[in-house]
mmCIF file of C-alpha atoms and ligand atoms in Angstrom:
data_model
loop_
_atom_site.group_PDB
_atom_site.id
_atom_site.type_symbol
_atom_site.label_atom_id
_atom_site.label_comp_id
_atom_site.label_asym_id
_atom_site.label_seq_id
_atom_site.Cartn_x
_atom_site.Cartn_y
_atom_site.Cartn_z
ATOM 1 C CA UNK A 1 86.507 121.932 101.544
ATOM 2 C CA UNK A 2 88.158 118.736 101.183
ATOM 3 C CA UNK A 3 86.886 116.238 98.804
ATOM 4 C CA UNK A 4 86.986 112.395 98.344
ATOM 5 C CA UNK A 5 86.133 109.607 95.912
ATOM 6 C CA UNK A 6 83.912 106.951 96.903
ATOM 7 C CA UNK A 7 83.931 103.625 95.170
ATOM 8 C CA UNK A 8 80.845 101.125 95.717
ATOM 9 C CA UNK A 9 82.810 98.007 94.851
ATOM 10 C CA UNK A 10 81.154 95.378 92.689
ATOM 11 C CA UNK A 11 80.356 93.219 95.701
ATOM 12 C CA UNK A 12 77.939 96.620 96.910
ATOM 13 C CA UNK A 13 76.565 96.531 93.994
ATOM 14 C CA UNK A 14 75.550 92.826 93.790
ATOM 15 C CA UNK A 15 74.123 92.932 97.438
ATOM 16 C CA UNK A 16 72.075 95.530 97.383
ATOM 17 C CA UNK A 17 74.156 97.526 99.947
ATOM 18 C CA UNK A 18 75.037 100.824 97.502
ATOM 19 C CA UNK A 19 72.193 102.541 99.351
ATOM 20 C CA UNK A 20 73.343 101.809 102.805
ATOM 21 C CA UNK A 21 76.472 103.139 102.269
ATOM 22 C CA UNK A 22 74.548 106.064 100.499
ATOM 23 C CA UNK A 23 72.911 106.742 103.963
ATOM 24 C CA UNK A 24 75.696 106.902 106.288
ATOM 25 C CA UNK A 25 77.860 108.887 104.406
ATOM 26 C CA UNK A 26 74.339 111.229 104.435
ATOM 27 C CA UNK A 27 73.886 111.107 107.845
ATOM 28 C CA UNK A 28 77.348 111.865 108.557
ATOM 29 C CA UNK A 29 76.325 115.239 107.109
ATOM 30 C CA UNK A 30 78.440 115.155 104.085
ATOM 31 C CA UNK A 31 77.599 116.787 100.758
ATOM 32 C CA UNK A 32 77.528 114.534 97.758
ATOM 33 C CA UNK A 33 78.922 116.613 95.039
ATOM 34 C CA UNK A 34 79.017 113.665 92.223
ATOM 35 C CA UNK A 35 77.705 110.314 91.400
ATOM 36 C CA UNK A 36 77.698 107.900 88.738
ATOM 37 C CA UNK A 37 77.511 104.031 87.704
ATOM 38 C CA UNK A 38 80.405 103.198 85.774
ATOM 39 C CA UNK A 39 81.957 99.530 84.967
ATOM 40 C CA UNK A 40 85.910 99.812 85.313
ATOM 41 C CA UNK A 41 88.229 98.811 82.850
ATOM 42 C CA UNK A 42 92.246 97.971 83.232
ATOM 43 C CA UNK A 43 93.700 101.020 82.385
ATOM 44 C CA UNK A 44 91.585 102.936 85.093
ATOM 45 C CA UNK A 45 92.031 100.041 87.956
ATOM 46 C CA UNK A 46 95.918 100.332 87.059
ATOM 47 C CA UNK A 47 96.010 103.820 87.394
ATOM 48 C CA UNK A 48 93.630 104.047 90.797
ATOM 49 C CA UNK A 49 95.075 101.404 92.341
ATOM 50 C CA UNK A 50 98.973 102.319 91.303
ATOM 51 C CA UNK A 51 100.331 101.668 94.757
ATOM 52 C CA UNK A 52 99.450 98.166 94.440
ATOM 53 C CA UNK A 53 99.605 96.686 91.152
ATOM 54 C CA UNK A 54 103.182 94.792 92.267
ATOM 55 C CA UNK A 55 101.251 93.374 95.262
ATOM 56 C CA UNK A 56 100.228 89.029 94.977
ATOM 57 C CA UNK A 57 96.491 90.238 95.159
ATOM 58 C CA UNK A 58 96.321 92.562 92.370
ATOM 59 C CA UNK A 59 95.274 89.853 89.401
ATOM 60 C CA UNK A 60 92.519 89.154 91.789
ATOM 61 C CA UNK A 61 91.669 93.050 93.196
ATOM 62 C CA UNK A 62 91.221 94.092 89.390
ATOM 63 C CA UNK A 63 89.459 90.679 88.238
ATOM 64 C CA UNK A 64 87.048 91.732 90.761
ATOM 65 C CA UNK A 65 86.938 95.509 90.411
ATOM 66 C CA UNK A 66 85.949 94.491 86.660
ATOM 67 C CA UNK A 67 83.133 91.882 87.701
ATOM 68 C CA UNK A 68 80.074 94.581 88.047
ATOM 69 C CA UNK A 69 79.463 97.816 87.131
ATOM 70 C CA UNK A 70 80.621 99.863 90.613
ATOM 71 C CA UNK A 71 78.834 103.328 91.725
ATOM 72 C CA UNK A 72 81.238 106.435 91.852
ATOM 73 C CA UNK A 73 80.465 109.632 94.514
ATOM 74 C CA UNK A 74 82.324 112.253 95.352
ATOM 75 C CA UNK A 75 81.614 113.681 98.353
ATOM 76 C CA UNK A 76 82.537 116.432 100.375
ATOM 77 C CA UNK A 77 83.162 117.875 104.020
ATOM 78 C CA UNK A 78 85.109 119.483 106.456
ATOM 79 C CA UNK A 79 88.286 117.095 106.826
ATOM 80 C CA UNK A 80 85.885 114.678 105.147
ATOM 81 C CA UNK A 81 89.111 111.824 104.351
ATOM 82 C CA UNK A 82 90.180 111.400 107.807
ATOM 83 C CA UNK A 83 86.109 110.893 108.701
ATOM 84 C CA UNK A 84 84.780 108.804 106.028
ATOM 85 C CA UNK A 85 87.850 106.542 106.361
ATOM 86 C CA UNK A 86 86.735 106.312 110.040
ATOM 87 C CA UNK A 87 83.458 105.932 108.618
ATOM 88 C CA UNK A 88 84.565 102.770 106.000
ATOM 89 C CA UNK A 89 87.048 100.711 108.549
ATOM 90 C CA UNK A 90 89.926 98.410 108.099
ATOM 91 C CA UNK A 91 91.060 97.329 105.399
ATOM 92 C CA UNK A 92 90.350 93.780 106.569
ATOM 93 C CA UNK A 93 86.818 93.903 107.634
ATOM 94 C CA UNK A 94 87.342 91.090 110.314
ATOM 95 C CA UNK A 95 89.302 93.882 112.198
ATOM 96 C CA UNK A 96 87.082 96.347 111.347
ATOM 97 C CA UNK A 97 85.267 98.163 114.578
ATOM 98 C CA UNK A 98 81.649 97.209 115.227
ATOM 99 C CA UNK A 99 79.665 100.495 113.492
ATOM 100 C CA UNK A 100 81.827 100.861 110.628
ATOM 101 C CA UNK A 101 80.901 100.211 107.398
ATOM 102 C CA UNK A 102 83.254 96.910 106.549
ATOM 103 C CA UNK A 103 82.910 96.164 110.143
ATOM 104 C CA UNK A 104 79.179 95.755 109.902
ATOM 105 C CA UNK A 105 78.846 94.634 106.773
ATOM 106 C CA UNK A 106 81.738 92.899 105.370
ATOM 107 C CA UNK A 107 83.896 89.890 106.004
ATOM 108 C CA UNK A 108 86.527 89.146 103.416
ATOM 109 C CA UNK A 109 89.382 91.751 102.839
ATOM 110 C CA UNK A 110 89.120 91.095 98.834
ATOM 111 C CA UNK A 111 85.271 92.186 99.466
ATOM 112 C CA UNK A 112 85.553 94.839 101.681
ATOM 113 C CA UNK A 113 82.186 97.129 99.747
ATOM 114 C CA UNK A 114 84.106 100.570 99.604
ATOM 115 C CA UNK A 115 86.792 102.554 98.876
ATOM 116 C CA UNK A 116 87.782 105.448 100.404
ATOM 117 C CA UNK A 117 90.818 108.070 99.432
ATOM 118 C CA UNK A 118 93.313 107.916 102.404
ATOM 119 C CA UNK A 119 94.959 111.284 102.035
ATOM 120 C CA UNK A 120 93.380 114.805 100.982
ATOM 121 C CA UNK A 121 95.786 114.807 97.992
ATOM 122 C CA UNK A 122 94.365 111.331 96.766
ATOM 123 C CA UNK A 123 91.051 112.693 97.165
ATOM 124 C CA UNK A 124 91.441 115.271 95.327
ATOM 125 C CA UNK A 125 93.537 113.283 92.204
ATOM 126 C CA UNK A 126 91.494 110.198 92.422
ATOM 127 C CA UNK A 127 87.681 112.591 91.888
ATOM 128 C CA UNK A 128 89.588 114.242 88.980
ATOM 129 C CA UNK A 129 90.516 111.128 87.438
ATOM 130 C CA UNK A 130 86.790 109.693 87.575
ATOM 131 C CA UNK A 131 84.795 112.786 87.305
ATOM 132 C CA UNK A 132 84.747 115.648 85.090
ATOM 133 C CA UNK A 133 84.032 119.039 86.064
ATOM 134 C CA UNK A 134 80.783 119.338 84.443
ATOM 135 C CA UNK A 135 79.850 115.812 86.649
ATOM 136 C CA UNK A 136 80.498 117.900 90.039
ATOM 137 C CA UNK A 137 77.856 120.058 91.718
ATOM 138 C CA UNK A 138 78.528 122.883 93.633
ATOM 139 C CA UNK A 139 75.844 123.704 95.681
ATOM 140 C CA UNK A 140 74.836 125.145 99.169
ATOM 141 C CA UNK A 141 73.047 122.596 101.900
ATOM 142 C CA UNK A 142 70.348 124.434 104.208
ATOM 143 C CA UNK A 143 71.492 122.172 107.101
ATOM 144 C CA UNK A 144 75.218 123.022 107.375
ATOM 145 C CA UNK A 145 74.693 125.690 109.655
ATOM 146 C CA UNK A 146 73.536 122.605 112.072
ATOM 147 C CA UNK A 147 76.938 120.568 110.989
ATOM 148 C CA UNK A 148 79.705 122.823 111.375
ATOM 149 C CA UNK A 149 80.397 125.752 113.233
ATOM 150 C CA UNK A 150 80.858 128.895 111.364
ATOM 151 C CA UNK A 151 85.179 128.452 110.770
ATOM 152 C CA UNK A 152 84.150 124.906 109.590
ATOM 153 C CA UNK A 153 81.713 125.823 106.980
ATOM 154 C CA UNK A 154 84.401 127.862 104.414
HETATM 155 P P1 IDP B 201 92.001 100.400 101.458
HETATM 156 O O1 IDP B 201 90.922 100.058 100.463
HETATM 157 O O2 IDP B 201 91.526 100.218 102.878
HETATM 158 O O3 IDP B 201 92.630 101.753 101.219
HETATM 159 P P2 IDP B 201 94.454 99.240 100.382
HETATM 160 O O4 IDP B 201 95.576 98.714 101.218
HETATM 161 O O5 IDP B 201 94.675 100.526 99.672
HETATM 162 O O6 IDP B 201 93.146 99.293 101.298
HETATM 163 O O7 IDP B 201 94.085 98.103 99.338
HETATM 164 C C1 IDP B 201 93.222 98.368 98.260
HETATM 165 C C2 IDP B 201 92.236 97.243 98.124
HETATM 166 O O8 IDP B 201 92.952 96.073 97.729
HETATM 167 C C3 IDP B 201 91.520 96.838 99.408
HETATM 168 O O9 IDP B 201 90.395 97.637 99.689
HETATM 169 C C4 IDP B 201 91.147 95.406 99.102
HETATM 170 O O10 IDP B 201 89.998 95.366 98.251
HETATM 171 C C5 IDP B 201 92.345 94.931 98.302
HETATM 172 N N1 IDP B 201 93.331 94.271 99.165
HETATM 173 C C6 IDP B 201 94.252 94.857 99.955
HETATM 174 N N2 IDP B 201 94.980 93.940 100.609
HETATM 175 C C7 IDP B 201 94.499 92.745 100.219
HETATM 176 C C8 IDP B 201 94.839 91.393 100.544
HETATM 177 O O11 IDP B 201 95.740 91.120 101.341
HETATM 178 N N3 IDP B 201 94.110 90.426 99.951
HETATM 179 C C9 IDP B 201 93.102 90.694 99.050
HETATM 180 N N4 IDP B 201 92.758 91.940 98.714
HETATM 181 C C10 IDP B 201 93.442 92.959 99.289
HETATM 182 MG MG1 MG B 202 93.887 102.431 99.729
#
């Protein structure tokens, strides 16, 4: 089953919206396999956010990242990445569609409430590098057999 980290940015944190994301990602049907608070330091924003740390908004991306403590999940579905990233929206929430996550309830792209892993590999690297193994749960969930059909439960 494919897995993926979820980030509840500082600005989730501060308005009270960790437990709505919580609850879509629940209703989705997805398993959450891991979940902590944790406040972010440098080295760990440099090494998540790798792809960007060249980019003009970085100074401001990590400033922020470091402003609250953020929630960490992993979670885990059936091609969960590709659906929690429809899930979460664009990047900029202003183009976000109307039901998404940052589309409902977001405005500015430097406060966008979530991230998501874009790619199975990420998912995979980025739960490693914020959870150990003894802080994932494996686990069976009565309802699956209501999710997934039988090839989409394994
Ligand atoms: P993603 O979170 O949708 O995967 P990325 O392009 O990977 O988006 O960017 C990582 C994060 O960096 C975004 O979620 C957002 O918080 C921030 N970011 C990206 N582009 C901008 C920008 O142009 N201005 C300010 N912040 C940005
Ligand atoms: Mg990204």
């Amino acid at each position: 089953m494919e897995r993926t980290l979820i980030i509840a940015k500082p600005d989730a944190v501060q308005r009270g919206l960790v437990g709505e994301i919580i609850l879509r990602l629940e209703r989705k049907g997805l398993k959450l396999i891991g979940l902590k608070m944790a406040s972010l330091d440098e080295a760990m924003l440099r090494i998540h956010y790798a792809e960007h740390t060249e980019k003009p908004f970085y100074a401001g991306l990590e400033e922020f990242m470091k402003s609250s403590p953020v929630v960490l999940m992993a979670w885990e579905g059936y091609q969960c990445v590709e659906s929690i990233r429809i899930l979460v929206g664009s990047t900029n929430p202003r183009q976000a569609a109307s039901g998404t996550i940052r589309g409902d309830l977001a405005i500015g792209t430097g406060r966008n409430l979530i991230h998501a892993s874009d790619s199975k590999d990420s998912g995979e690297t980025e739960v490693a590098n914020f959870f150990d193994d003894d802080e994932l749960f494996s686990y069976d969930k009565s309802e699956y057999m209501h999710i997934y059909e039988g090839n989409e439960r394994e």
